JSON list of C-alpha atoms and ligand atoms in Angstrom, two decimals:
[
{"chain": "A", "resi": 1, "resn": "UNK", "atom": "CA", "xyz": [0.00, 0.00, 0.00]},
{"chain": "A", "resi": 2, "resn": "UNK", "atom": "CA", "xyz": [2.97, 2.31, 0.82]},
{"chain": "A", "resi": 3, "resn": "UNK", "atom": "CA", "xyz": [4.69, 1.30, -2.59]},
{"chain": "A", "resi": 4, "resn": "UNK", "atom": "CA", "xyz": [1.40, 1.93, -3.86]},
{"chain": "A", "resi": 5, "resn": "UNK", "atom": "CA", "xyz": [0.99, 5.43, -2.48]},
{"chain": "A", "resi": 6, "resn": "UNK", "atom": "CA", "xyz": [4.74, 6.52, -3.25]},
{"chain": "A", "resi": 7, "resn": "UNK", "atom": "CA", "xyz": [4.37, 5.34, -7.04]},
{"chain": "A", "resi": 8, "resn": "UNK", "atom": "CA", "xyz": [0.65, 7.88, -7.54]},
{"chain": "A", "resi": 9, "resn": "UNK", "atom": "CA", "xyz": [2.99, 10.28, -5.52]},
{"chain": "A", "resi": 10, "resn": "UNK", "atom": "CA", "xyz": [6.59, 9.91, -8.13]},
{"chain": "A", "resi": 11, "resn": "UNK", "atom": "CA", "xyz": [3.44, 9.72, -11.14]},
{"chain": "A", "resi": 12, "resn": "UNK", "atom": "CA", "xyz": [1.63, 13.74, -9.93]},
{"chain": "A", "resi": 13, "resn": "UNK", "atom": "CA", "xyz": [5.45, 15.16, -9.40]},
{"chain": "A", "resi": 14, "resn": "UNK", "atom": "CA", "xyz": [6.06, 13.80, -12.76]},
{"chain": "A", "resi": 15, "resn": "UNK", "atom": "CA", "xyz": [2.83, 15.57, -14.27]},
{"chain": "A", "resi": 16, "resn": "UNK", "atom": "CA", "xyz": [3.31, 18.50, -12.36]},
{"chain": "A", "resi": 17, "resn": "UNK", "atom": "CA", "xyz": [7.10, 19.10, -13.94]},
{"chain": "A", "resi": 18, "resn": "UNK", "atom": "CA", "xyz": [5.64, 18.15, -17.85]},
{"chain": "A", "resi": 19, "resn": "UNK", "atom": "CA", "xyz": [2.69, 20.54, -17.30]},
{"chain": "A", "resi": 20, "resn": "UNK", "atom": "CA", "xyz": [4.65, 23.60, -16.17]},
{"chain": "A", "resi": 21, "resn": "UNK", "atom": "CA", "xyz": [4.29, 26.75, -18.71]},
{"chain": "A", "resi": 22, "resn": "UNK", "atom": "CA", "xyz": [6.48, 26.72, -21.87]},
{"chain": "A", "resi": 23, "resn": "UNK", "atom": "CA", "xyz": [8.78, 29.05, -20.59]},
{"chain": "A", "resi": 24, "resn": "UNK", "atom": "CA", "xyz": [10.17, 26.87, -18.37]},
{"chain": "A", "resi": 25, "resn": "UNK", "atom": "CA", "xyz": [11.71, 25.63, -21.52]},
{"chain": "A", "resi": 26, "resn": "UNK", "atom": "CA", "xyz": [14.27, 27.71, -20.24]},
{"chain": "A", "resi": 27, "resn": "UNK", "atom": "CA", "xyz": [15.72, 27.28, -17.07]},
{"chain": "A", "resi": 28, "resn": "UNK", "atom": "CA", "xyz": [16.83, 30.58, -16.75]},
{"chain": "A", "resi": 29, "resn": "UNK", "atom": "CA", "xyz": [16.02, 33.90, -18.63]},
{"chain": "A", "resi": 30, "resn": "UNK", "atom": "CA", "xyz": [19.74, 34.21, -19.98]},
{"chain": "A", "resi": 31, "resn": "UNK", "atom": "CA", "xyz": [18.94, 30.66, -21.52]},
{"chain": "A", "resi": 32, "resn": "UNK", "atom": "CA", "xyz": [16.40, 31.89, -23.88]},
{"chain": "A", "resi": 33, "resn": "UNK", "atom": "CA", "xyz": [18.35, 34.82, -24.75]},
{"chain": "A", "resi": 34, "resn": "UNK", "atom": "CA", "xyz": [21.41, 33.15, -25.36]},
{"chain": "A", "resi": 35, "resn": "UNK", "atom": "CA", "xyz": [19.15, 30.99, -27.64]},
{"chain": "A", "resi": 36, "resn": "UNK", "atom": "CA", "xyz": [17.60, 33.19, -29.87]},
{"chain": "A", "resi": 37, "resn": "UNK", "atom": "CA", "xyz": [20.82, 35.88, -29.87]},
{"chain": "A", "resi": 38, "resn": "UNK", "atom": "CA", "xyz": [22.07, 32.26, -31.44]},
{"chain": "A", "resi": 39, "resn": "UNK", "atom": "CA", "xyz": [19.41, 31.43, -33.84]},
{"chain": "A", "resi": 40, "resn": "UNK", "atom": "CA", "xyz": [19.25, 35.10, -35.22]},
{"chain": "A", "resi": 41, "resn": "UNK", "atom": "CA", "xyz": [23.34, 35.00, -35.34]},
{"chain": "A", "resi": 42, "resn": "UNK", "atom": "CA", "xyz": [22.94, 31.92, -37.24]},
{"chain": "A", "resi": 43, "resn": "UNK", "atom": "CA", "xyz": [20.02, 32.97, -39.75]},
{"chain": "A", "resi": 44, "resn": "UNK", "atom": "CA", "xyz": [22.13, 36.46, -40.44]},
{"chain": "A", "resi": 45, "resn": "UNK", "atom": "CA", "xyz": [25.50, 34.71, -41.19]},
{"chain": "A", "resi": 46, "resn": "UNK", "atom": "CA", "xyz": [23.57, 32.73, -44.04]},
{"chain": "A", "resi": 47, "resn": "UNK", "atom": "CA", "xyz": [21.74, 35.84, -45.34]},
{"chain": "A", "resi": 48, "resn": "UNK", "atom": "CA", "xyz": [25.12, 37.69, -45.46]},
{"chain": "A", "resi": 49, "resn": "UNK", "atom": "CA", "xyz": [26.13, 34.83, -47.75]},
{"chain": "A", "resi": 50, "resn": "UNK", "atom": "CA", "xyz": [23.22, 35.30, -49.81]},
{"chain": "A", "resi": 51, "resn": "UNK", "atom": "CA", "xyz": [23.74, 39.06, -50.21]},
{"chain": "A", "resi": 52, "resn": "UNK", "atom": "CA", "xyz": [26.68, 38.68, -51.09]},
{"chain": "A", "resi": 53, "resn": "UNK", "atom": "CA", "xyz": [25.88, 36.62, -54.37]},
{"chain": "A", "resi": 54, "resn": "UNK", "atom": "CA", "xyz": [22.74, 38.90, -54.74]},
{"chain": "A", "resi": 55, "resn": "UNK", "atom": "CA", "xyz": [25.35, 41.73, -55.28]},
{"chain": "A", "resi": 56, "resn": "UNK", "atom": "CA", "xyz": [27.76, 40.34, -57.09]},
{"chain": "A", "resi": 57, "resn": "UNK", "atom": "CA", "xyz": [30.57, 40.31, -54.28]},
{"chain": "A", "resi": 58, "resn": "UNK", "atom": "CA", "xyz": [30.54, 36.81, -54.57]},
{"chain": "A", "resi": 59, "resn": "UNK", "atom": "CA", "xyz": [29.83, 33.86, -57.43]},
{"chain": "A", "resi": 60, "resn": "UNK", "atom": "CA", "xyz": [26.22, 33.22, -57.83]},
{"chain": "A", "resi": 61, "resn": "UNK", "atom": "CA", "xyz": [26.43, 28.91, -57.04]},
{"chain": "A", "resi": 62, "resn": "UNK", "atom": "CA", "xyz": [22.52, 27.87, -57.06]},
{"chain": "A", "resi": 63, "resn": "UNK", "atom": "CA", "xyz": [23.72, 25.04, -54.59]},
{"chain": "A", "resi": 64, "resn": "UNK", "atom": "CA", "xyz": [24.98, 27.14, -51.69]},
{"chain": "A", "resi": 65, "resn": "UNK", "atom": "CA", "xyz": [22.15, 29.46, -51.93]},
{"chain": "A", "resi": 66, "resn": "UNK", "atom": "CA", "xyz": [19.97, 27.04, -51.80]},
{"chain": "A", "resi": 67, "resn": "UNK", "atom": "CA", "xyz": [21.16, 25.68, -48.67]},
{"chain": "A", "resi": 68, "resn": "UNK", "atom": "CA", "xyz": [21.76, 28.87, -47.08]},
{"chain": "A", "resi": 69, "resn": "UNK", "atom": "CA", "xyz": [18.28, 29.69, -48.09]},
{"chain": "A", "resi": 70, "resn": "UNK", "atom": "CA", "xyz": [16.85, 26.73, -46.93]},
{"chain": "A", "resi": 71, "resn": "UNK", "atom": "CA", "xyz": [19.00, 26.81, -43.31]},
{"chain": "A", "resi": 72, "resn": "UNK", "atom": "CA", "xyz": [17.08, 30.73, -43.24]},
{"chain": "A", "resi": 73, "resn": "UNK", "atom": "CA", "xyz": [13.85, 28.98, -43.07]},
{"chain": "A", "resi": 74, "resn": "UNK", "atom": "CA", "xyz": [14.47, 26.48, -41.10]},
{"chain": "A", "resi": 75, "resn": "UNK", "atom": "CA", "xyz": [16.23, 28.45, -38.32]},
{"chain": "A", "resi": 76, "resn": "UNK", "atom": "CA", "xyz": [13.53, 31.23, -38.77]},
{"chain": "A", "resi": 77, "resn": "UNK", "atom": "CA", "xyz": [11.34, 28.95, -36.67]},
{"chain": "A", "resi": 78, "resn": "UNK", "atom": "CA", "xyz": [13.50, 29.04, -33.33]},
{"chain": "A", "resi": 79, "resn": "UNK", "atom": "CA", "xyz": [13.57, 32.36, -31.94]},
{"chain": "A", "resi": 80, "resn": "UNK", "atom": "CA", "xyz": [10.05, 33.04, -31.87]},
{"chain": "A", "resi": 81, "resn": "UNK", "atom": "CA", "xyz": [9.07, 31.12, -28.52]},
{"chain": "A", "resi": 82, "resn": "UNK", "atom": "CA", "xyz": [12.67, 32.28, -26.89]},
{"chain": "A", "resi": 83, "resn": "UNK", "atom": "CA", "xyz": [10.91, 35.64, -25.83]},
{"chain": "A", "resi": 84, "resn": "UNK", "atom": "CA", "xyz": [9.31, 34.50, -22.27]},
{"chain": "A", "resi": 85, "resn": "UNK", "atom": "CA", "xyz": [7.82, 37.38, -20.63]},
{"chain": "A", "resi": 86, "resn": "UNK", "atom": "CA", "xyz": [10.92, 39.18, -18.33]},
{"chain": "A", "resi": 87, "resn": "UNK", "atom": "CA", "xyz": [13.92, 37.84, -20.75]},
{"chain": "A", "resi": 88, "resn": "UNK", "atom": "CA", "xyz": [14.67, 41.92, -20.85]},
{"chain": "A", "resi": 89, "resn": "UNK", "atom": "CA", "xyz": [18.65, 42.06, -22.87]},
{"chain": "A", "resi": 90, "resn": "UNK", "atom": "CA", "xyz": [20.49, 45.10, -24.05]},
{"chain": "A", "resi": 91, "resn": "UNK", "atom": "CA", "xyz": [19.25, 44.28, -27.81]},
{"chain": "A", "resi": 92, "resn": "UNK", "atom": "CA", "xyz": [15.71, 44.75, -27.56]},
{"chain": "A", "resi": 93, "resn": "UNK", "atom": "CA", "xyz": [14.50, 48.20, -27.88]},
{"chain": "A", "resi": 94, "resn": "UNK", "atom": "CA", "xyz": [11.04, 46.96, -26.71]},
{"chain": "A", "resi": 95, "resn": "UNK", "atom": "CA", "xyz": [9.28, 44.07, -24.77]},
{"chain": "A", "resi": 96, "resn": "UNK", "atom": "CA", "xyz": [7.89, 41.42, -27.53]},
{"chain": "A", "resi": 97, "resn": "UNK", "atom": "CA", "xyz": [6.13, 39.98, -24.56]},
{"chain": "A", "resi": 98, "resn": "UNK", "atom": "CA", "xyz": [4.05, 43.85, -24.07]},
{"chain": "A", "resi": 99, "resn": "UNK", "atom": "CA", "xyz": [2.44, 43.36, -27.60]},
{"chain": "A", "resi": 100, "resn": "UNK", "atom": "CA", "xyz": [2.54, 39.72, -28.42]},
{"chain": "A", "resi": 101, "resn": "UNK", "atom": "CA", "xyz": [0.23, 39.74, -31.38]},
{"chain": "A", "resi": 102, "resn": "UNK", "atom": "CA", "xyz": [2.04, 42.31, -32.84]},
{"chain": "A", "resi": 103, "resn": "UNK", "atom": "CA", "xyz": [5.22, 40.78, -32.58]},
{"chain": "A", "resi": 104, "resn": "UNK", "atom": "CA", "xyz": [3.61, 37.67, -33.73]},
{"chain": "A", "resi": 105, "resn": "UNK", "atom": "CA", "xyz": [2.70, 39.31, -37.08]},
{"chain": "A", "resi": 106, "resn": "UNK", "atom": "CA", "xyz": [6.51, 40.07, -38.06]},
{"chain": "A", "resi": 107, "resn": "UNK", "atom": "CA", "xyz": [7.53, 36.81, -37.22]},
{"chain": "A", "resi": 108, "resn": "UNK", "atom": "CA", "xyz": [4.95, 35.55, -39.42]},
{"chain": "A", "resi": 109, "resn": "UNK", "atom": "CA", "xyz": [5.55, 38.22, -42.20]},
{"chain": "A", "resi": 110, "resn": "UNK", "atom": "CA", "xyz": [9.69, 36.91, -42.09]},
{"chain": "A", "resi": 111, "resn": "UNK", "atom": "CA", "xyz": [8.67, 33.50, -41.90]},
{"chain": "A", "resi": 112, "resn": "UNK", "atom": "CA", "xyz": [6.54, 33.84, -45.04]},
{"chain": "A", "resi": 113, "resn": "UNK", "atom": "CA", "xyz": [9.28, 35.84, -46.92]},
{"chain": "A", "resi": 114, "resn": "UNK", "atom": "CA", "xyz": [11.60, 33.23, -45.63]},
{"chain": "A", "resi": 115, "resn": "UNK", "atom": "CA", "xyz": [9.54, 30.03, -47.19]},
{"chain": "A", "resi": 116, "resn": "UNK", "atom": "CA", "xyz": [10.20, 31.82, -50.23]},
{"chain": "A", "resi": 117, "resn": "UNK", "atom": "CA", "xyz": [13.59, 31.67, -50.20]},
{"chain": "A", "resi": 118, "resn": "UNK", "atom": "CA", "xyz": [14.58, 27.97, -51.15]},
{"chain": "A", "resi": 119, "resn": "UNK", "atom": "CA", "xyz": [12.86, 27.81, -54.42]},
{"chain": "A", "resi": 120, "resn": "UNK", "atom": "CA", "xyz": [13.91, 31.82, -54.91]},
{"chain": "A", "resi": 121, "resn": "UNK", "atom": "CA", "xyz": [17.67, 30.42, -54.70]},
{"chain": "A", "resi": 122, "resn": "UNK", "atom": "CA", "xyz": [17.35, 28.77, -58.17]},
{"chain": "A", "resi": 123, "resn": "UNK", "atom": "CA", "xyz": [18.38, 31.93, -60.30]},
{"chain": "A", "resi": 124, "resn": "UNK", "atom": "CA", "xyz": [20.19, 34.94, -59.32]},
{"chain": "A", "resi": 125, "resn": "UNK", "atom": "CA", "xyz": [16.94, 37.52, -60.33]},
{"chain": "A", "resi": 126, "resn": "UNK", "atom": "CA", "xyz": [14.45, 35.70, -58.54]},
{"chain": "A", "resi": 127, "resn": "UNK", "atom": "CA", "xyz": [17.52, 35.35, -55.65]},
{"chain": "A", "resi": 128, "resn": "UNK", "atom": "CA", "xyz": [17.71, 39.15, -55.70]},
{"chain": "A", "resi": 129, "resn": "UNK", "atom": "CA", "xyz": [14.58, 39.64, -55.18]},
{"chain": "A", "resi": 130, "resn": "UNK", "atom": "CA", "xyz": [13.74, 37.56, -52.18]},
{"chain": "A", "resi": 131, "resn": "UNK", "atom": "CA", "xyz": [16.65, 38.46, -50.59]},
{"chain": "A", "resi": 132, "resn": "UNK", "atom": "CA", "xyz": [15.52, 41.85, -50.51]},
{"chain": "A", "resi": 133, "resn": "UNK", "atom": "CA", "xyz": [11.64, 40.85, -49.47]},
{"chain": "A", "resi": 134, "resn": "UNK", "atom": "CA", "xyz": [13.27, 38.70, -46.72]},
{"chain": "A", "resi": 135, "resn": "UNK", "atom": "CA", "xyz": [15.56, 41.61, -45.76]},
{"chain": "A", "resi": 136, "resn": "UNK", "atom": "CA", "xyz": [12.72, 44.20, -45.07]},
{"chain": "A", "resi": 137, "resn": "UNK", "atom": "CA", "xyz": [11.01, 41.78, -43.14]},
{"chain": "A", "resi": 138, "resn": "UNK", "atom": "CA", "xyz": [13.85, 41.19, -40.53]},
{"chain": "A", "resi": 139, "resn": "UNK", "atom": "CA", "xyz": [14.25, 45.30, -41.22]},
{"chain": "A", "resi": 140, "resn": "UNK", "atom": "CA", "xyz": [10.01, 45.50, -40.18]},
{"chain": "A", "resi": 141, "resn": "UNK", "atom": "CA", "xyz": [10.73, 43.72, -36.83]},
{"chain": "A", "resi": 142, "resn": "UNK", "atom": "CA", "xyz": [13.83, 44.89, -36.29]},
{"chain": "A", "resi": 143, "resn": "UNK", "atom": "CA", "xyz": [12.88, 48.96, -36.17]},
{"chain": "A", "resi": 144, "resn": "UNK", "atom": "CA", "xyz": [10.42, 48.70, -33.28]},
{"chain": "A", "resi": 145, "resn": "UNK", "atom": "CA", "xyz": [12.01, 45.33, -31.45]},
{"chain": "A", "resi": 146, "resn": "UNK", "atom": "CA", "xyz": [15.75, 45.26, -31.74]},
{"chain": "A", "resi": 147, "resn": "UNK", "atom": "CA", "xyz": [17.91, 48.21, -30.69]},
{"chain": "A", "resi": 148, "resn": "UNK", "atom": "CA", "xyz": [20.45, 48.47, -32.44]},
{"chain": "B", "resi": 201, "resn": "LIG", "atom": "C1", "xyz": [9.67, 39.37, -35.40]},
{"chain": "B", "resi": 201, "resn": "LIG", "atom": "C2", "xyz": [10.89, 40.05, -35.08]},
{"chain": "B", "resi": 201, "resn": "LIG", "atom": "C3", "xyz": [12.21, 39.77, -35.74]},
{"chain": "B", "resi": 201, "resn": "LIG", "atom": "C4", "xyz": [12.46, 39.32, -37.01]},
{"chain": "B", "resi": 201, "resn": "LIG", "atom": "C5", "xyz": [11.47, 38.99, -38.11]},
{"chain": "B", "resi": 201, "resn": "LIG", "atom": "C6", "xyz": [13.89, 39.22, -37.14]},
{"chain": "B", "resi": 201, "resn": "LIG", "atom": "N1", "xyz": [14.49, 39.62, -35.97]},
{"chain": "B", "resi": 201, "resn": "LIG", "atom": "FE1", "xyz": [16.47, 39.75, -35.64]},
{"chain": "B", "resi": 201, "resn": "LIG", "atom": "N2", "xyz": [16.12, 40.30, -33.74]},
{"chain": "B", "resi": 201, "resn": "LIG", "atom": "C7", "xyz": [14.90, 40.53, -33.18]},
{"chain": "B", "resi": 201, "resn": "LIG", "atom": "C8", "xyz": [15.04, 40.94, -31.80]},
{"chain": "B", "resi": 201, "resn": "LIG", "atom": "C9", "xyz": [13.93, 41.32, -30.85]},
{"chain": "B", "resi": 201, "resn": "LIG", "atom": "C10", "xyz": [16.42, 40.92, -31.52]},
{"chain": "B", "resi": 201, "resn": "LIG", "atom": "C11", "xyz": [17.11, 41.24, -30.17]},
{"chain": "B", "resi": 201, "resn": "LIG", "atom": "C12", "xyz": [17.20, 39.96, -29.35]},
{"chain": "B", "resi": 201, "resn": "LIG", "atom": "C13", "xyz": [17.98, 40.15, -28.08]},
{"chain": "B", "resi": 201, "resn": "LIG", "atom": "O1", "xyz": [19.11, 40.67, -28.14]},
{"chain": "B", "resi": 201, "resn": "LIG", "atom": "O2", "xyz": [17.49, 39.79, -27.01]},
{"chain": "B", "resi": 201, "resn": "LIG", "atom": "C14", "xyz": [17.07, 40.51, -32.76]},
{"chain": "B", "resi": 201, "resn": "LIG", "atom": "C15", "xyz": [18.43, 40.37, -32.88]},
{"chain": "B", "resi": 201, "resn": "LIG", "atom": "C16", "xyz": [19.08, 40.03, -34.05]},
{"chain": "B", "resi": 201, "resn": "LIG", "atom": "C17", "xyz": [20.51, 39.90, -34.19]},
{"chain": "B", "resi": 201, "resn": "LIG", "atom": "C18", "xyz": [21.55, 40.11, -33.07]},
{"chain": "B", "resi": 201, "resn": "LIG", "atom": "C19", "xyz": [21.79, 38.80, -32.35]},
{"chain": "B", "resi": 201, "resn": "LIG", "atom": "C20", "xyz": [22.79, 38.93, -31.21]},
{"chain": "B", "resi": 201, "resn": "LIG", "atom": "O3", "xyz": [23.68, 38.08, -31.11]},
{"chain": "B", "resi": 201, "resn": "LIG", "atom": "O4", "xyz": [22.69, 39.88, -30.42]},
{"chain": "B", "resi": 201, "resn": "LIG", "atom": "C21", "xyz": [20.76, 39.58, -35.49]},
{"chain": "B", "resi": 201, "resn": "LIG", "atom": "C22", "xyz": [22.12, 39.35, -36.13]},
{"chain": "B", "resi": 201, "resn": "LIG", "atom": "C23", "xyz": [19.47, 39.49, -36.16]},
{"chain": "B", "resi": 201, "resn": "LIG", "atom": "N3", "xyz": [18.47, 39.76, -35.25]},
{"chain": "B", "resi": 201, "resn": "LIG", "atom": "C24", "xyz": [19.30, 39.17, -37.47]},
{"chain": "B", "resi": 201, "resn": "LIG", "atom": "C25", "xyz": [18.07, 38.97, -38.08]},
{"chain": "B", "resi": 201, "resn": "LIG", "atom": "C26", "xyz": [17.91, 38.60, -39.46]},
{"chain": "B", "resi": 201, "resn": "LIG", "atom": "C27", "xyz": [19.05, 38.43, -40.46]},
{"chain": "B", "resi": 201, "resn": "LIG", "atom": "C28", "xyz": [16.57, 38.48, -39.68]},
{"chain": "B", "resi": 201, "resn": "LIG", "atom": "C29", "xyz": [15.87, 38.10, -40.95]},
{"chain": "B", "resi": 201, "resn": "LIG", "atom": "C30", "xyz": [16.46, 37.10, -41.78]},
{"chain": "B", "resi": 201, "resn": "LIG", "atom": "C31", "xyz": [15.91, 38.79, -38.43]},
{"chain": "B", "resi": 201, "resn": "LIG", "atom": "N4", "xyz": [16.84, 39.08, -37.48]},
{"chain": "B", "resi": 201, "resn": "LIG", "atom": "C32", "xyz": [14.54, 38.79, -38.27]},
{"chain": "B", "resi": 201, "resn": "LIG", "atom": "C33", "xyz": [13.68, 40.44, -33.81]},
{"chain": "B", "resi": 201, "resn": "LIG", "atom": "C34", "xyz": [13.50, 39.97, -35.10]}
]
């Protein structure tokens, strides 16, 4: 009966920890910015590349822009849900947490831009130009969120 009692007892704890609010993704608030300072590090070192190629300061190779292109997309899904409410950090100019709809919507807009980008990757026009739609869209965020 003890045994019994201890196992409902080890089964609630267990519940209890799953069932705690997604931010406890991250243990501590330096976690999740560490974690998306990463992710948007990450994303911008592959849109440099494609830049580049989009202004001529480097070869235009369909291969490596698609794969930077399609790394952009895929990493363009982390940062959103690294902004629990009281992660404040030096590079945000305001609180995505204060107006999360709002915020929501440029993630969304990049994200959109972004699932362009693989199949844009195939010719250096159509690379131009969805480097450039992608580009405004971090830019759209990035005036009212990130301080610069
Ligand atoms: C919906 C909003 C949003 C979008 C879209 C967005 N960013 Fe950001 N970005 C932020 C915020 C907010 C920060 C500041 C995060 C922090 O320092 O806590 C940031 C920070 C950064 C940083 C600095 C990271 C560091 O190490 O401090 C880079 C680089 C960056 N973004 C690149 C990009 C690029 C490139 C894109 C588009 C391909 C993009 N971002 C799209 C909101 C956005």
């Amino acid at each position: 009966m003890k045994k019994k009692i201890l196992l409902i007892c080890a089964a609630a704890a267990t519940a209890a920890a799953v069932s705690v609010p997604a931010q406890a993704q991250f243990a501590k608030a330096e976690d999740a910015v560490k974690y998306r300072q990463s992710a948007y590090t990450l994303m911008a070192n592959h849109m440099g590349r494609l830049a580049a190629m989009a202004k001529g300061e480097r070869p235009f190779d369909a291969g490596a822009a698609q794969a930077s292109a399609r790394l952009i997309e895929s990493l363009g899904h982390l940062p959103w849900e690294a902004f629990p409410q009281g992660s404040t950090s030096k590079g945000l100019k305001a609180e995505p947490w204060a107006d999360a709809a709002d915020f929501k919507e440029r993630a969304d807009r990049f994200k959109g831009e972004a699932a362009k980008l693989p199949e844009a990757a195939a010719s250096l026009e159509s690379l131009r130009k969805q480097v450039g739609a992608t580009g405004a869209s971090c830019k759209n965020c990035h005036d009212k969120y990130r301080n610069i």
